[in-house]
PDB file of C-alpha atoms in Angstrom:
ATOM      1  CA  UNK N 503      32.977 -21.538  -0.084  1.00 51.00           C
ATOM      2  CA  UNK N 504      31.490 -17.995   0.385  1.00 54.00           C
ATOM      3  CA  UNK N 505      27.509 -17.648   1.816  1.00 48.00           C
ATOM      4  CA  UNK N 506      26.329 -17.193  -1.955  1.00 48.00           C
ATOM      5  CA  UNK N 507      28.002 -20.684  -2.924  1.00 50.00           C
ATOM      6  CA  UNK N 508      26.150 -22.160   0.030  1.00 50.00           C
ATOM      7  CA  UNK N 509      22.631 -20.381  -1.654  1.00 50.00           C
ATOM      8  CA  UNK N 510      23.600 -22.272  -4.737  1.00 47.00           C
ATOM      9  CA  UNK N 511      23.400 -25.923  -3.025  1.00 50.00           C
ATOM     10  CA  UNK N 512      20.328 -25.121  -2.493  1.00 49.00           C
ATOM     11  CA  UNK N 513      19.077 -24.318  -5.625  1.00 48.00           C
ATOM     12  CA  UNK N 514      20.045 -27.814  -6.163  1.00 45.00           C
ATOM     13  CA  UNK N 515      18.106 -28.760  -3.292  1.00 45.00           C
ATOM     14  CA  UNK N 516      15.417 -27.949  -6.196  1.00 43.00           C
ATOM     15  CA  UNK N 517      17.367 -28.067  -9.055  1.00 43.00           C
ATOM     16  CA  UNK N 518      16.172 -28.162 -12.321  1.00 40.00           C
ATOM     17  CA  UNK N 519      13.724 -31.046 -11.718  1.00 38.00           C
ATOM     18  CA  UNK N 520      13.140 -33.901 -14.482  1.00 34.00           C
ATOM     19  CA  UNK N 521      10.945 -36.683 -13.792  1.00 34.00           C
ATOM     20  CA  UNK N 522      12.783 -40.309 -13.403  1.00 36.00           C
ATOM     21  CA  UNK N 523      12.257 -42.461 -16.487  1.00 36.00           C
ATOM     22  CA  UNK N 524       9.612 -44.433 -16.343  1.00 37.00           C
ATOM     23  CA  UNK N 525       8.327 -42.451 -12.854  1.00 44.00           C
ATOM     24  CA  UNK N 526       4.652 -42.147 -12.510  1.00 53.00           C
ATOM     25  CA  UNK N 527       5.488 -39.463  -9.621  1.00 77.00           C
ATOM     26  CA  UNK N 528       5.903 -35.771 -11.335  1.00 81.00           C
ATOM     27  CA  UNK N 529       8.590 -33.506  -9.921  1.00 70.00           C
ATOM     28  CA  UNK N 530       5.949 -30.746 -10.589  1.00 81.00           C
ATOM     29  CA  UNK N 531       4.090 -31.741  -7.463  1.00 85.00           C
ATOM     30  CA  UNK N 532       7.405 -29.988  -6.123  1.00 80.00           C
ATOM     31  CA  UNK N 533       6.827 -26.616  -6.902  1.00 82.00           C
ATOM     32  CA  UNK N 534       5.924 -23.709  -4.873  1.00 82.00           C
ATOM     33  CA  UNK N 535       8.137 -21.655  -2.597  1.00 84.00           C
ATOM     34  CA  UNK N 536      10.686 -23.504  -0.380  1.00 81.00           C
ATOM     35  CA  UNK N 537      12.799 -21.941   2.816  1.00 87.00           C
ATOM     36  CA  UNK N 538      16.069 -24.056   2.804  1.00 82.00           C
ATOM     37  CA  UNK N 539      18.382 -23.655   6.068  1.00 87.00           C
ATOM     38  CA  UNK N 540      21.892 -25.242   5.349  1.00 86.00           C
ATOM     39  CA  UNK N 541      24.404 -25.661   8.209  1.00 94.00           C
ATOM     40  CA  UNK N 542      28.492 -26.395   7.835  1.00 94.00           C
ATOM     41  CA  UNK N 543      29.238 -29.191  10.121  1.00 96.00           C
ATOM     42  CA  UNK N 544      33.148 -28.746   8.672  1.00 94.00           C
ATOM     43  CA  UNK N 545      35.237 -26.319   7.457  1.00 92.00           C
ATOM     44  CA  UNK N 546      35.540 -22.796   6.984  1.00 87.00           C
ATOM     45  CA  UNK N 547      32.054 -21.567   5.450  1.00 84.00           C
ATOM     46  CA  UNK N 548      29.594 -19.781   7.168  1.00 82.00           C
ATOM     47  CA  UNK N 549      27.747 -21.215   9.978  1.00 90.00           C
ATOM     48  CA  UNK N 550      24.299 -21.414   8.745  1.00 89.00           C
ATOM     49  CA  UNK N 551      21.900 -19.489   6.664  1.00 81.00           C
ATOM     50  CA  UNK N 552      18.629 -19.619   5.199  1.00 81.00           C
ATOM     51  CA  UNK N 553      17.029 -18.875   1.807  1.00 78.00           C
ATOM     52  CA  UNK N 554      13.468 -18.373  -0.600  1.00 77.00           C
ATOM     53  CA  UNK N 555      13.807 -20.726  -3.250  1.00 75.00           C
ATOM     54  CA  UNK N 556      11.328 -20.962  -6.112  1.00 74.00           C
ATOM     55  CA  UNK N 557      10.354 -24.199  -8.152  1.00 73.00           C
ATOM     56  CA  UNK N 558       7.978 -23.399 -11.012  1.00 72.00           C
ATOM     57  CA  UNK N 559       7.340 -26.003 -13.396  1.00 69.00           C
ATOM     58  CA  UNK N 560       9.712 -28.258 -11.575  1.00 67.00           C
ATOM     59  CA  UNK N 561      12.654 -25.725 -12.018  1.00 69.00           C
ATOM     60  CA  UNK N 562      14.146 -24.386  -9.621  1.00 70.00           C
ATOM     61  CA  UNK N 563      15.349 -20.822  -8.913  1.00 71.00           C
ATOM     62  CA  UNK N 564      16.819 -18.546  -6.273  1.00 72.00           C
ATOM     63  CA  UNK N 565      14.705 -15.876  -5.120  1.00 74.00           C
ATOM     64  CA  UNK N 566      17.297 -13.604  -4.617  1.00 71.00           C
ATOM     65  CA  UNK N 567      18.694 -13.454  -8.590  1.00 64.00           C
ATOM     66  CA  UNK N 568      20.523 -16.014 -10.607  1.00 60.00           C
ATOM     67  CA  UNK N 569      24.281 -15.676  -9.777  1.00 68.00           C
ATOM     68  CA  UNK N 570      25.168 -19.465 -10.069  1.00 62.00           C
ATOM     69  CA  UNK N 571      25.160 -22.384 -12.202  1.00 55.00           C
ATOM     70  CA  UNK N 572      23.168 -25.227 -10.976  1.00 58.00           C
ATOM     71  CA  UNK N 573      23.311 -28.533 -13.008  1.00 63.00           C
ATOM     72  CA  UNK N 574      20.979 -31.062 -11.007  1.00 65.00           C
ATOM     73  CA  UNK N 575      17.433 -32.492 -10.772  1.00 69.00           C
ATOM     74  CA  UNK N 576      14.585 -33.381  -8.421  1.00 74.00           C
ATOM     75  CA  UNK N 577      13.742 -36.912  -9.807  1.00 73.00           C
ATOM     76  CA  UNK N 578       9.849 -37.722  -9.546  1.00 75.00           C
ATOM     77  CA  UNK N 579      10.975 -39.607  -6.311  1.00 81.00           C
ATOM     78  CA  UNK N 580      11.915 -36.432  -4.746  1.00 83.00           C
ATOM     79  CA  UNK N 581      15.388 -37.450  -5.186  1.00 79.00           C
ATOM     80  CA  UNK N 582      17.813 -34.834  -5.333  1.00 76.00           C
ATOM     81  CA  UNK N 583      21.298 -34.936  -6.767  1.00 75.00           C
ATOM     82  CA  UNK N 584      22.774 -31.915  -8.068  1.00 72.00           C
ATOM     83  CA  UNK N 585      26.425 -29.200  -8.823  1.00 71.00           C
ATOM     84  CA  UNK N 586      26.452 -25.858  -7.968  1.00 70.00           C
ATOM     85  CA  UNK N 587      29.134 -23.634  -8.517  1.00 70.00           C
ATOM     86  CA  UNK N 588      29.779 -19.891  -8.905  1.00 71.00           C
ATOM     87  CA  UNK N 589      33.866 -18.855 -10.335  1.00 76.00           C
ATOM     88  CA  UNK N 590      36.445 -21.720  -8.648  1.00 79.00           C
ATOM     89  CA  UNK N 591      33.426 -22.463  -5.784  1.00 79.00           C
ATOM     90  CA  UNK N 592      31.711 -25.670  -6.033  1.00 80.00           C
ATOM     91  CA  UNK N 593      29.502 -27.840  -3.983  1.00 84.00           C
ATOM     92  CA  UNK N 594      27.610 -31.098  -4.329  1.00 88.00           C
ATOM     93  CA  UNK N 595      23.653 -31.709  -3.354  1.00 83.00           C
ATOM     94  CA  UNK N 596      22.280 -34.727  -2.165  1.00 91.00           C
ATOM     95  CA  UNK N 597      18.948 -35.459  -0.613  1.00 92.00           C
ATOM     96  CA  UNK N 598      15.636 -35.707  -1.075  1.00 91.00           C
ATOM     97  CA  UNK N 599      12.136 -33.638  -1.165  1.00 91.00           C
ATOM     98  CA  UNK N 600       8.976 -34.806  -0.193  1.00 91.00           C
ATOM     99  CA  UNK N 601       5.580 -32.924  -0.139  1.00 84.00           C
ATOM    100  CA  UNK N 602       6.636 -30.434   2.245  1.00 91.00           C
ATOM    101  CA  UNK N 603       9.740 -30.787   3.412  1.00 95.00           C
ATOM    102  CA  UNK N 604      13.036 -32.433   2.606  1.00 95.00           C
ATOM    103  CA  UNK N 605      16.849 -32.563   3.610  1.00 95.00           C
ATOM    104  CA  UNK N 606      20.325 -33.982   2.509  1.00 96.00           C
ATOM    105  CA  UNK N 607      23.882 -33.339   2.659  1.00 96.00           C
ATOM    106  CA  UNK N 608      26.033 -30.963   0.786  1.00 92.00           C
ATOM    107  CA  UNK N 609      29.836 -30.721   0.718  1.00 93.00           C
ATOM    108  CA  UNK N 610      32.958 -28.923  -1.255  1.00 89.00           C
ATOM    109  CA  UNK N 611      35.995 -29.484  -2.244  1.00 77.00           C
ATOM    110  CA  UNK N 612      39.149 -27.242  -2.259  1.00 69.00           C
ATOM    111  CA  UNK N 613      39.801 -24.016  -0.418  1.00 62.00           C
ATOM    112  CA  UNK N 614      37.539 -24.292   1.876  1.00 74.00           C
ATOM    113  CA  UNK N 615      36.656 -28.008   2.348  1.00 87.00           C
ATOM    114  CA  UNK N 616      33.721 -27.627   3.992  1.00 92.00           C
ATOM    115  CA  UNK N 617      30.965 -30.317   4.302  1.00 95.00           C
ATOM    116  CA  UNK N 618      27.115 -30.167   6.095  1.00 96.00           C
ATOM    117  CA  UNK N 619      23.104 -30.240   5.886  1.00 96.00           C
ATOM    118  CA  UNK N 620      20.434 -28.855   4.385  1.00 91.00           C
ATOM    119  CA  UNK N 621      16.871 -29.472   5.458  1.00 92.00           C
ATOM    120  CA  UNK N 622      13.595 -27.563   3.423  1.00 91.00           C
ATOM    121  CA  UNK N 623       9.740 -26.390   4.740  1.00 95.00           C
ATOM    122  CA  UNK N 624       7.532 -25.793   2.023  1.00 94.00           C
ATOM    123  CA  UNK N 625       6.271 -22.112   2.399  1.00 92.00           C
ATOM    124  CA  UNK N 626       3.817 -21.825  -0.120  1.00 78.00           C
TER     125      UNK N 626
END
C-alpha cells in the first residue's frame, strides 16, 4: 500500500459520517480539523505519517485533494468503520472518535499485506 493509500484510511478515520439509527448523539459534533498519525506495525508500507483531515457537516475530506474513494461512516457513537481504496490499493478502518481525539486499527490485503494504528487530535 503506497503513503497516499495510508492518507485514505484516514479519511475513513472520518469518513463520510451518518448518525446511528435511532442515535441521539450527532456525528456533526465531529467536525472540525483532525491531525491523524497512522503507523504500520506489519508489512511493507511506510513507517508512519501524518495528515490534515477535514470533517464538515460530518463528512469527511482530505486536506490535501480527493485522490481516493472512501466508503465509511462516523456513527453518532463515534464509531468508525470504513474502505478506502485508490486503483488495486485497499485498506480497512476501524475505530472510534471521541470529542477530541480517537484511534483504531487499519489493515490491507494483497501486495503489500500490511496491518497497524491510527490515533487522531482534534486541531481545530
Amino acid at each position: 500500500m503506497t503513503t497516499a493509500a495510508l492518507a485514505a484510511a484516514l479519511l475513513a478515520a472520518a469518513g463520510p459520517a451518518l448518525a446511528a439509527k435511532g442515535s441521539s448523539k450527532s456525528p456533526k459534533r465531529f467536525d472540525g480539523t483532525w491531525s491523524v498519525e497512522v503507523i504500520t506495525e506489519k508489512g511493507s508500507c511506510d513507517r508512519a505519517y501524518r495528515y490534515g483531515i477535514v470533517i464538515e457537516n460530518g463528512q469527511a475530506r482530505y486536506a490535501g485533494g480527493s485522490d481516493f474513494t472512501v466508503s465509511g461512516r462516523v456513527q453518532g457513537s463515534g464509531a468508525v468503520r470504513a474502505i478506502i481504496s485508490r486503483g488495486d490499493a485497499a485498506a480497512r478502518v476501524v475505530g472510534r472518535l471521541a470529542e477530541g481525539y480517537g484511534n483504531g486499527t487499519w489493515n490491507t490485503d494483497g501486495a503489500g499485506n500490511c496491518s497497524g494504528r491510527w490515533n487522531a487530535e482534534r486541531r481545530g
